[in-house]
Amino acid sequence: MSKELKTGIIAVIIIVISIWGYNFLKGQNLLDPGSRTFKVEYGKIGGLTKSSSVTINGLKVGKVDKIEFDRSEEKRGHLIVTFIVDNDFEFSKKSIVRIYSPNPLSGSNLAVIPSYEGEMAVSGDLLEGEMEESLFTSIGERLNPLQQKIESVIVRADTLFSGVNRILNDETIDGINSSVSNLAGTIADIRKTIQAVNSMVVDNQENLKITLENTKNITKNFSKVSDSLNAVDFNKIISKAEEAVSNFNEMSKKINSGDGTIGKLINDKRMYDNLEAATRELEELLRDIKLNPKRYIHFSIFGKSPEPYGEEIQY
């Protein structure tokens, strides 16, 4: 055998050993023809990684081979986990592959919950998956909304305190101190006023007692007046008032219609004109008597007849 052939054989052996070692470190045993591959789809994997352990009833039977996204339109964003089972233990297609965490400090693993009903699972089958909600996962999911609310409250409180700090400057604090001092003075004045009022009440206690007695008597008198008013027949008074108003309205109607002397005097224009003419003539007569009294009052010893009436011309 030539030296070159020996070198080639050694190189091939080294390459094969390297490939086997690399896959062995990944959890794949190329020398084991009984390995089977299964797939599971999850919405979230909760810290599951490549080379995570796969167990059946607590016994390690394989490892996670790869994790990739689902490329279909309906389930875009879901994750497809491919794992290898080295054990020849058989279970049906109804078995469930659960993601669980052995303890809070370690990563997640896969646990096959075997079912023996129906058709047995073969390499390449897609199994049903679920995720175990551990105590820490449940607490974390409940604390996440609470954490967001607390952070929001902290931000608002920080904003509030910033506003308070801007308001409570030295000038504002001095003003508050001054207001508190003024308030204390006002309270002291109010106390003095109350003490003075109390002293005045004590000093005038007898007068207040007399005033209350007078008030009581006045109330009794008002009560008597009220009884007297209750005894008055207001209905009768109102009836008589209505009757008087009715008579007045009837008289007004007669006057407006021209019935009677007053109605004719008010409504007959000729009577008004005659009265006006008579008044005017009476006024002229009185004026003439005043100016020419000899014409109306005549004394004659010798029997001289009076002069005939003639209107004098006034200048």
GROMACS .gro file of C-alpha atoms in nm:
model
  315
    1MET     CA    1   0.000   0.000   0.000
    2SER     CA    2   0.141   0.330  -0.103
    3LYS     CA    3   0.201   0.615   0.130
    4GLU     CA    4  -0.053   0.837  -0.051
    5LEU     CA    5  -0.331   0.577  -0.013
    6LYS     CA    6  -0.266   0.544   0.360
    7THR     CA    7  -0.280   0.921   0.394
    8GLY     CA    8  -0.616   0.934   0.209
    9ILE     CA    9  -0.771   0.659   0.422
   10ILE     CA   10  -0.662   0.834   0.742
   11ALA     CA   11  -0.808   1.165   0.617
   12VAL     CA   12  -1.148   1.000   0.537
   13ILE     CA   13  -1.155   0.835   0.882
   14ILE     CA   14  -1.081   1.171   1.048
   15ILE     CA   15  -1.361   1.342   0.852
   16VAL     CA   16  -1.615   1.069   0.940
   17ILE     CA   17  -1.518   1.084   1.308
   18SER     CA   18  -1.549   1.463   1.304
   19ILE     CA   19  -1.897   1.451   1.148
   20TRP     CA   20  -2.011   1.184   1.396
   21GLY     CA   21  -1.868   1.375   1.690
   22TYR     CA   22  -2.034   1.699   1.582
   23ASN     CA   23  -2.374   1.531   1.548
   24PHE     CA   24  -2.322   1.341   1.873
   25LEU     CA   25  -2.265   1.671   2.051
   26LYS     CA   26  -2.590   1.793   1.894
   27GLY     CA   27  -2.767   1.487   2.034
   28GLN     CA   28  -2.779   1.287   1.713
   29ASN     CA   29  -2.630   0.942   1.694
   30LEU     CA   30  -2.564   0.856   1.330
   31LEU     CA   31  -2.473   0.498   1.426
   32ASP     CA   32  -2.814   0.435   1.577
   33PRO     CA   33  -3.053   0.339   1.294
   34GLY     CA   34  -3.352   0.336   1.534
   35SER     CA   35  -3.374   0.720   1.575
   36ARG     CA   36  -3.710   0.875   1.488
   37THR     CA   37  -3.796   1.238   1.411
   38PHE     CA   38  -4.122   1.412   1.513
   39LYS     CA   39  -4.257   1.764   1.478
   40VAL     CA   40  -4.471   1.978   1.710
   41GLU     CA   41  -4.620   2.325   1.652
   42TYR     CA   42  -4.641   2.586   1.931
   43GLY     CA   43  -4.757   2.946   1.961
   44LYS     CA   44  -4.471   3.010   2.206
   45ILE     CA   45  -4.192   2.787   2.332
   46GLY     CA   46  -4.112   2.943   2.672
   47GLY     CA   47  -3.732   2.924   2.666
   48LEU     CA   48  -3.702   2.594   2.473
   49THR     CA   49  -3.375   2.573   2.276
   50LYS     CA   50  -3.193   2.338   2.043
   51SER     CA   51  -3.048   2.032   2.221
   52SER     CA   52  -3.311   2.060   2.497
   53SER     CA   53  -3.392   1.717   2.641
   54VAL     CA   54  -3.692   1.506   2.540
   55THR     CA   55  -3.830   1.272   2.807
   56ILE     CA   56  -4.095   1.004   2.836
   57ASN     CA   57  -4.219   0.946   3.191
   58GLY     CA   58  -3.908   1.122   3.319
   59LEU     CA   59  -3.660   0.915   3.111
   60LYS     CA   60  -3.447   1.103   2.860
   61VAL     CA   61  -3.514   0.955   2.515
   62GLY     CA   62  -3.389   1.230   2.278
   63LYS     CA   63  -3.315   1.594   2.210
   64VAL     CA   64  -3.459   1.892   2.022
   65ASP     CA   65  -3.310   1.905   1.675
   66LYS     CA   66  -3.426   2.241   1.539
   67ILE     CA   67  -3.676   2.521   1.586
   68GLU     CA   68  -3.813   2.718   1.291
   69PHE     CA   69  -4.103   2.949   1.202
   70ASP     CA   70  -4.417   2.825   1.028
   71ARG     CA   71  -4.423   2.981   0.680
   72SER     CA   72  -4.793   2.925   0.607
   73GLU     CA   73  -5.032   3.220   0.584
   74GLU     CA   74  -5.277   3.082   0.843
   75LYS     CA   75  -5.019   3.014   1.114
   76ARG     CA   76  -4.759   3.276   1.043
   77GLY     CA   77  -4.548   3.342   1.353
   78HIS     CA   78  -4.602   2.996   1.505
   79LEU     CA   79  -4.298   2.782   1.580
   80ILE     CA   80  -4.234   2.426   1.456
   81VAL     CA   81  -4.011   2.222   1.688
   82THR     CA   82  -3.839   1.911   1.544
   83PHE     CA   83  -3.707   1.659   1.797
   84ILE     CA   84  -3.534   1.321   1.774
   85VAL     CA   85  -3.630   1.015   1.977
   86ASP     CA   86  -3.352   0.753   2.006
   87ASN     CA   87  -3.559   0.506   2.207
   88ASP     CA   88  -3.778   0.255   2.026
   89PHE     CA   89  -4.064   0.306   2.277
   90GLU     CA   90  -4.387   0.328   2.082
   91PHE     CA   91  -4.676   0.573   2.138
   92SER     CA   92  -4.977   0.674   1.931
   93LYS     CA   93  -5.038   0.987   1.726
   94LYS     CA   94  -5.273   1.110   2.002
   95SER     CA   95  -4.980   1.159   2.238
   96ILE     CA   96  -4.912   1.511   2.361
   97VAL     CA   97  -4.571   1.679   2.364
   98ARG     CA   98  -4.556   1.926   2.655
   99ILE     CA   99  -4.304   2.203   2.714
  100TYR     CA  100  -4.210   2.214   3.082
  101SER     CA  101  -3.943   2.363   3.305
  102PRO     CA  102  -3.781   2.127   3.560
  103ASN     CA  103  -3.689   2.417   3.790
  104PRO     CA  104  -3.694   2.796   3.779
  105LEU     CA  105  -3.321   2.821   3.707
  106SER     CA  106  -3.302   2.581   3.410
  107GLY     CA  107  -3.431   2.604   3.057
  108SER     CA  108  -3.738   2.427   2.920
  109ASN     CA  109  -3.753   2.065   2.800
  110LEU     CA  110  -4.000   1.848   2.609
  111ALA     CA  111  -4.200   1.575   2.776
  112VAL     CA  112  -4.391   1.322   2.565
  113ILE     CA  113  -4.720   1.230   2.739
  114PRO     CA  114  -4.774   0.895   2.570
  115SER     CA  115  -5.111   0.771   2.453
  116TYR     CA  116  -5.171   0.419   2.330
  117GLU     CA  117  -5.505   0.468   2.160
  118GLY     CA  118  -5.533   0.474   1.784
  119GLU     CA  119  -5.261   0.452   1.522
  120MET     CA  120  -4.900   0.443   1.641
  121ALA     CA  121  -4.681   0.741   1.560
  122VAL     CA  122  -4.406   0.698   1.301
  123SER     CA  123  -4.107   0.913   1.218
  124GLY     CA  124  -4.204   1.242   1.052
  125ASP     CA  125  -4.552   1.271   1.217
  126LEU     CA  126  -4.680   1.605   1.350
  127LEU     CA  127  -4.787   1.564   1.712
  128GLU     CA  128  -5.006   1.784   1.930
  129GLY     CA  129  -4.822   2.019   2.163
  130GLU     CA  130  -4.904   2.215   2.476
  131MET     CA  131  -4.718   2.431   2.723
  132GLU     CA  132  -4.718   2.367   3.095
  133GLU     CA  133  -4.798   2.676   3.299
  134SER     CA  134  -4.555   2.658   3.590
  135LEU     CA  135  -4.593   2.855   3.909
  136PHE     CA  136  -4.330   3.108   3.804
  137THR     CA  137  -4.474   3.142   3.454
  138SER     CA  138  -4.824   3.204   3.594
  139ILE     CA  139  -4.693   3.456   3.844
  140GLY     CA  140  -4.491   3.626   3.571
  141GLU     CA  141  -4.793   3.655   3.341
  142ARG     CA  142  -4.998   3.805   3.623
  143LEU     CA  143  -4.719   4.039   3.727
  144ASN     CA  144  -4.656   4.175   3.378
  145PRO     CA  145  -4.981   4.381   3.360
  146LEU     CA  146  -4.928   4.484   3.723
  147GLN     CA  147  -4.574   4.591   3.640
  148GLN     CA  148  -4.699   4.803   3.350
  149LYS     CA  149  -4.955   4.969   3.575
  150ILE     CA  150  -4.696   5.031   3.846
  151GLU     CA  151  -4.459   5.182   3.591
  152SER     CA  152  -4.741   5.406   3.463
  153VAL     CA  153  -4.822   5.513   3.820
  154ILE     CA  154  -4.455   5.582   3.891
  155VAL     CA  155  -4.428   5.797   3.576
  156ARG     CA  156  -4.739   5.995   3.674
  157ALA     CA  157  -4.615   6.032   4.031
  158ASP     CA  158  -4.281   6.156   3.902
  159THR     CA  159  -4.461   6.410   3.683
  160LEU     CA  160  -4.678   6.514   3.978
  161PHE     CA  161  -4.378   6.558   4.209
  162SER     CA  162  -4.195   6.753   3.939
  163GLY     CA  163  -4.495   6.988   3.913
  164VAL     CA  164  -4.511   7.018   4.292
  165ASN     CA  165  -4.141   7.097   4.306
  166ARG     CA  166  -4.188   7.367   4.043
  167ILE     CA  167  -4.478   7.516   4.241
  168LEU     CA  168  -4.317   7.488   4.585
  169ASN     CA  169  -4.034   7.730   4.526
  170ASP     CA  170  -3.894   7.953   4.801
  171GLU     CA  171  -4.140   8.232   4.728
  172THR     CA  172  -4.440   7.997   4.741
  173ILE     CA  173  -4.317   7.839   5.066
  174ASP     CA  174  -4.278   8.185   5.222
  175GLY     CA  175  -4.630   8.270   5.110
  176ILE     CA  176  -4.767   7.947   5.261
  177ASN     CA  177  -4.587   8.016   5.588
  178SER     CA  178  -4.730   8.367   5.591
  179SER     CA  179  -5.079   8.234   5.519
  180VAL     CA  180  -5.047   7.983   5.803
  181SER     CA  181  -4.938   8.259   6.040
  182ASN     CA  182  -5.232   8.477   5.932
  183LEU     CA  183  -5.466   8.182   5.976
  184ALA     CA  184  -5.335   8.127   6.328
  185GLY     CA  185  -5.395   8.497   6.406
  186THR     CA  186  -5.747   8.475   6.263
  187ILE     CA  187  -5.824   8.171   6.478
  188ALA     CA  188  -5.697   8.358   6.786
  189ASP     CA  189  -5.924   8.655   6.700
  190ILE     CA  190  -6.219   8.420   6.655
  191ARG     CA  191  -6.152   8.270   6.997
  192LYS     CA  192  -6.147   8.616   7.153
  193THR     CA  193  -6.473   8.702   6.980
  194ILE     CA  194  -6.636   8.383   7.103
  195GLN     CA  195  -6.519   8.457   7.458
  196ALA     CA  196  -6.661   8.810   7.434
  197VAL     CA  197  -6.993   8.675   7.306
  198ASN     CA  198  -7.006   8.424   7.588
  199SER     CA  199  -6.938   8.701   7.841
  200MET     CA  200  -7.210   8.916   7.683
  201VAL     CA  201  -7.459   8.627   7.696
  202VAL     CA  202  -7.379   8.566   8.064
  203ASP     CA  203  -7.412   8.936   8.150
  204ASN     CA  204  -7.743   8.972   7.964
  205GLN     CA  205  -7.894   8.643   8.065
  206GLU     CA  206  -8.181   8.810   8.255
  207ASN     CA  207  -8.252   9.043   7.961
  208LEU     CA  208  -8.253   8.749   7.723
  209LYS     CA  209  -8.495   8.568   7.951
  210ILE     CA  210  -8.729   8.871   7.951
  211THR     CA  211  -8.696   8.900   7.572
  212LEU     CA  212  -8.789   8.536   7.531
  213GLU     CA  213  -9.093   8.586   7.757
  214ASN     CA  214  -9.200   8.888   7.550
  215THR     CA  215  -9.152   8.689   7.233
  216LYS     CA  216  -9.369   8.416   7.381
  217ASN     CA  217  -9.643   8.667   7.463
  218ILE     CA  218  -9.623   8.818   7.116
  219THR     CA  219  -9.660   8.470   6.971
  220LYS     CA  220  -9.969   8.414   7.183
  221ASN     CA  221 -10.117   8.746   7.064
  222PHE     CA  222 -10.048   8.650   6.705
  223SER     CA  223 -10.224   8.323   6.773
  224LYS     CA  224 -10.530   8.511   6.906
  225VAL     CA  225 -10.528   8.743   6.604
  226SER     CA  226 -10.507   8.439   6.381
  227ASP     CA  227 -10.807   8.288   6.556
  228SER     CA  228 -10.999   8.615   6.511
  229LEU     CA  229 -10.911   8.620   6.143
  230ASN     CA  230 -11.029   8.266   6.112
  231ALA     CA  231 -11.362   8.369   6.265
  232VAL     CA  232 -11.413   8.643   6.002
  233ASP     CA  233 -11.638   8.540   5.714
  234PHE     CA  234 -11.410   8.635   5.428
  235ASN     CA  235 -11.636   8.465   5.179
  236LYS     CA  236 -11.921   8.700   5.270
  237ILE     CA  237 -11.695   9.005   5.245
  238ILE     CA  238 -11.566   8.891   4.907
  239SER     CA  239 -11.923   8.828   4.790
  240LYS     CA  240 -12.028   9.182   4.888
  241ALA     CA  241 -11.720   9.328   4.721
  242GLU     CA  242 -11.803   9.137   4.403
  243GLU     CA  243 -12.162   9.266   4.422
  244ALA     CA  244 -12.038   9.627   4.462
  245VAL     CA  245 -11.803   9.587   4.167
  246SER     CA  246 -12.091   9.443   3.964
  247ASN     CA  247 -12.315   9.743   4.052
  248PHE     CA  248 -12.036   9.982   3.962
  249ASN     CA  249 -11.988   9.807   3.628
  250GLU     CA  250 -12.365   9.827   3.563
  251MET     CA  251 -12.367  10.200   3.644
  252SER     CA  252 -12.065  10.252   3.416
  253LYS     CA  253 -12.247  10.074   3.136
  254LYS     CA  254 -12.554  10.299   3.180
  255ILE     CA  255 -12.340  10.613   3.187
  256ASN     CA  256 -12.154  10.502   2.873
  257SER     CA  257 -12.484  10.417   2.699
  258GLY     CA  258 -12.633  10.766   2.773
  259ASP     CA  259 -12.908  10.656   3.014
  260GLY     CA  260 -12.994  10.900   3.293
  261THR     CA  261 -12.891  11.258   3.357
  262ILE     CA  262 -12.522  11.181   3.414
  263GLY     CA  263 -12.509  10.968   3.100
  264LYS     CA  264 -12.672  11.243   2.891
  265LEU     CA  265 -12.447  11.504   3.046
  266ILE     CA  266 -12.139  11.302   2.954
  267ASN     CA  267 -12.248  11.164   2.619
  268ASP     CA  268 -12.490  11.441   2.479
  269LYS     CA  269 -12.277  11.704   2.305
  270ARG     CA  270 -12.568  11.949   2.271
  271MET     CA  271 -12.626  11.956   2.646
  272TYR     CA  272 -12.257  12.015   2.693
  273ASP     CA  273 -12.268  12.304   2.441
  274ASN     CA  274 -12.578  12.454   2.610
  275LEU     CA  275 -12.412  12.435   2.951
  276GLU     CA  276 -12.101  12.595   2.809
  277ALA     CA  277 -12.306  12.878   2.647
  278ALA     CA  278 -12.502  12.934   2.969
  279THR     CA  279 -12.184  12.948   3.167
  280ARG     CA  280 -12.036  13.195   2.924
  281GLU     CA  281 -12.347  13.420   2.938
  282LEU     CA  282 -12.351  13.399   3.318
  283GLU     CA  283 -11.987  13.502   3.321
  284GLU     CA  284 -12.064  13.801   3.093
  285LEU     CA  285 -12.358  13.899   3.315
  286LEU     CA  286 -12.145  13.892   3.628
  287ARG     CA  287 -11.875  14.095   3.457
  288ASP     CA  288 -12.133  14.356   3.344
  289ILE     CA  289 -12.284  14.377   3.694
  290LYS     CA  290 -11.937  14.437   3.831
  291LEU     CA  291 -11.858  14.706   3.574
  292ASN     CA  292 -12.207  14.877   3.562
  293PRO     CA  293 -12.380  14.814   3.890
  294LYS     CA  294 -12.617  15.121   3.832
  295ARG     CA  295 -12.794  14.938   3.557
  296TYR     CA  296 -12.911  14.665   3.794
  297ILE     CA  297 -12.922  14.836   4.135
  298HIS     CA  298 -13.102  15.178   4.116
  299PHE     CA  299 -13.205  15.405   4.400
  300SER     CA  300 -13.391  15.729   4.304
  301ILE     CA  301 -13.553  15.962   4.552
  302PHE     CA  302 -13.720  16.167   4.280
  303GLY     CA  303 -13.845  15.872   4.078
  304LYS     CA  304 -13.605  15.897   3.788
  305SER     CA  305 -13.641  15.603   3.557
  306PRO     CA  306 -13.329  15.392   3.486
  307GLU     CA  307 -13.139  15.427   3.168
  308PRO     CA  308 -13.195  15.163   2.907
  309TYR     CA  309 -12.930  14.885   2.881
  310GLY     CA  310 -12.660  14.943   2.635
  311GLU     CA  311 -12.333  14.754   2.599
  312GLU     CA  312 -12.035  14.963   2.695
  313ILE     CA  313 -11.729  14.955   2.488
  314GLN     CA  314 -11.422  14.854   2.684
  315TYR     CA  315 -11.093  15.008   2.588
   0.00000   0.00000   0.00000
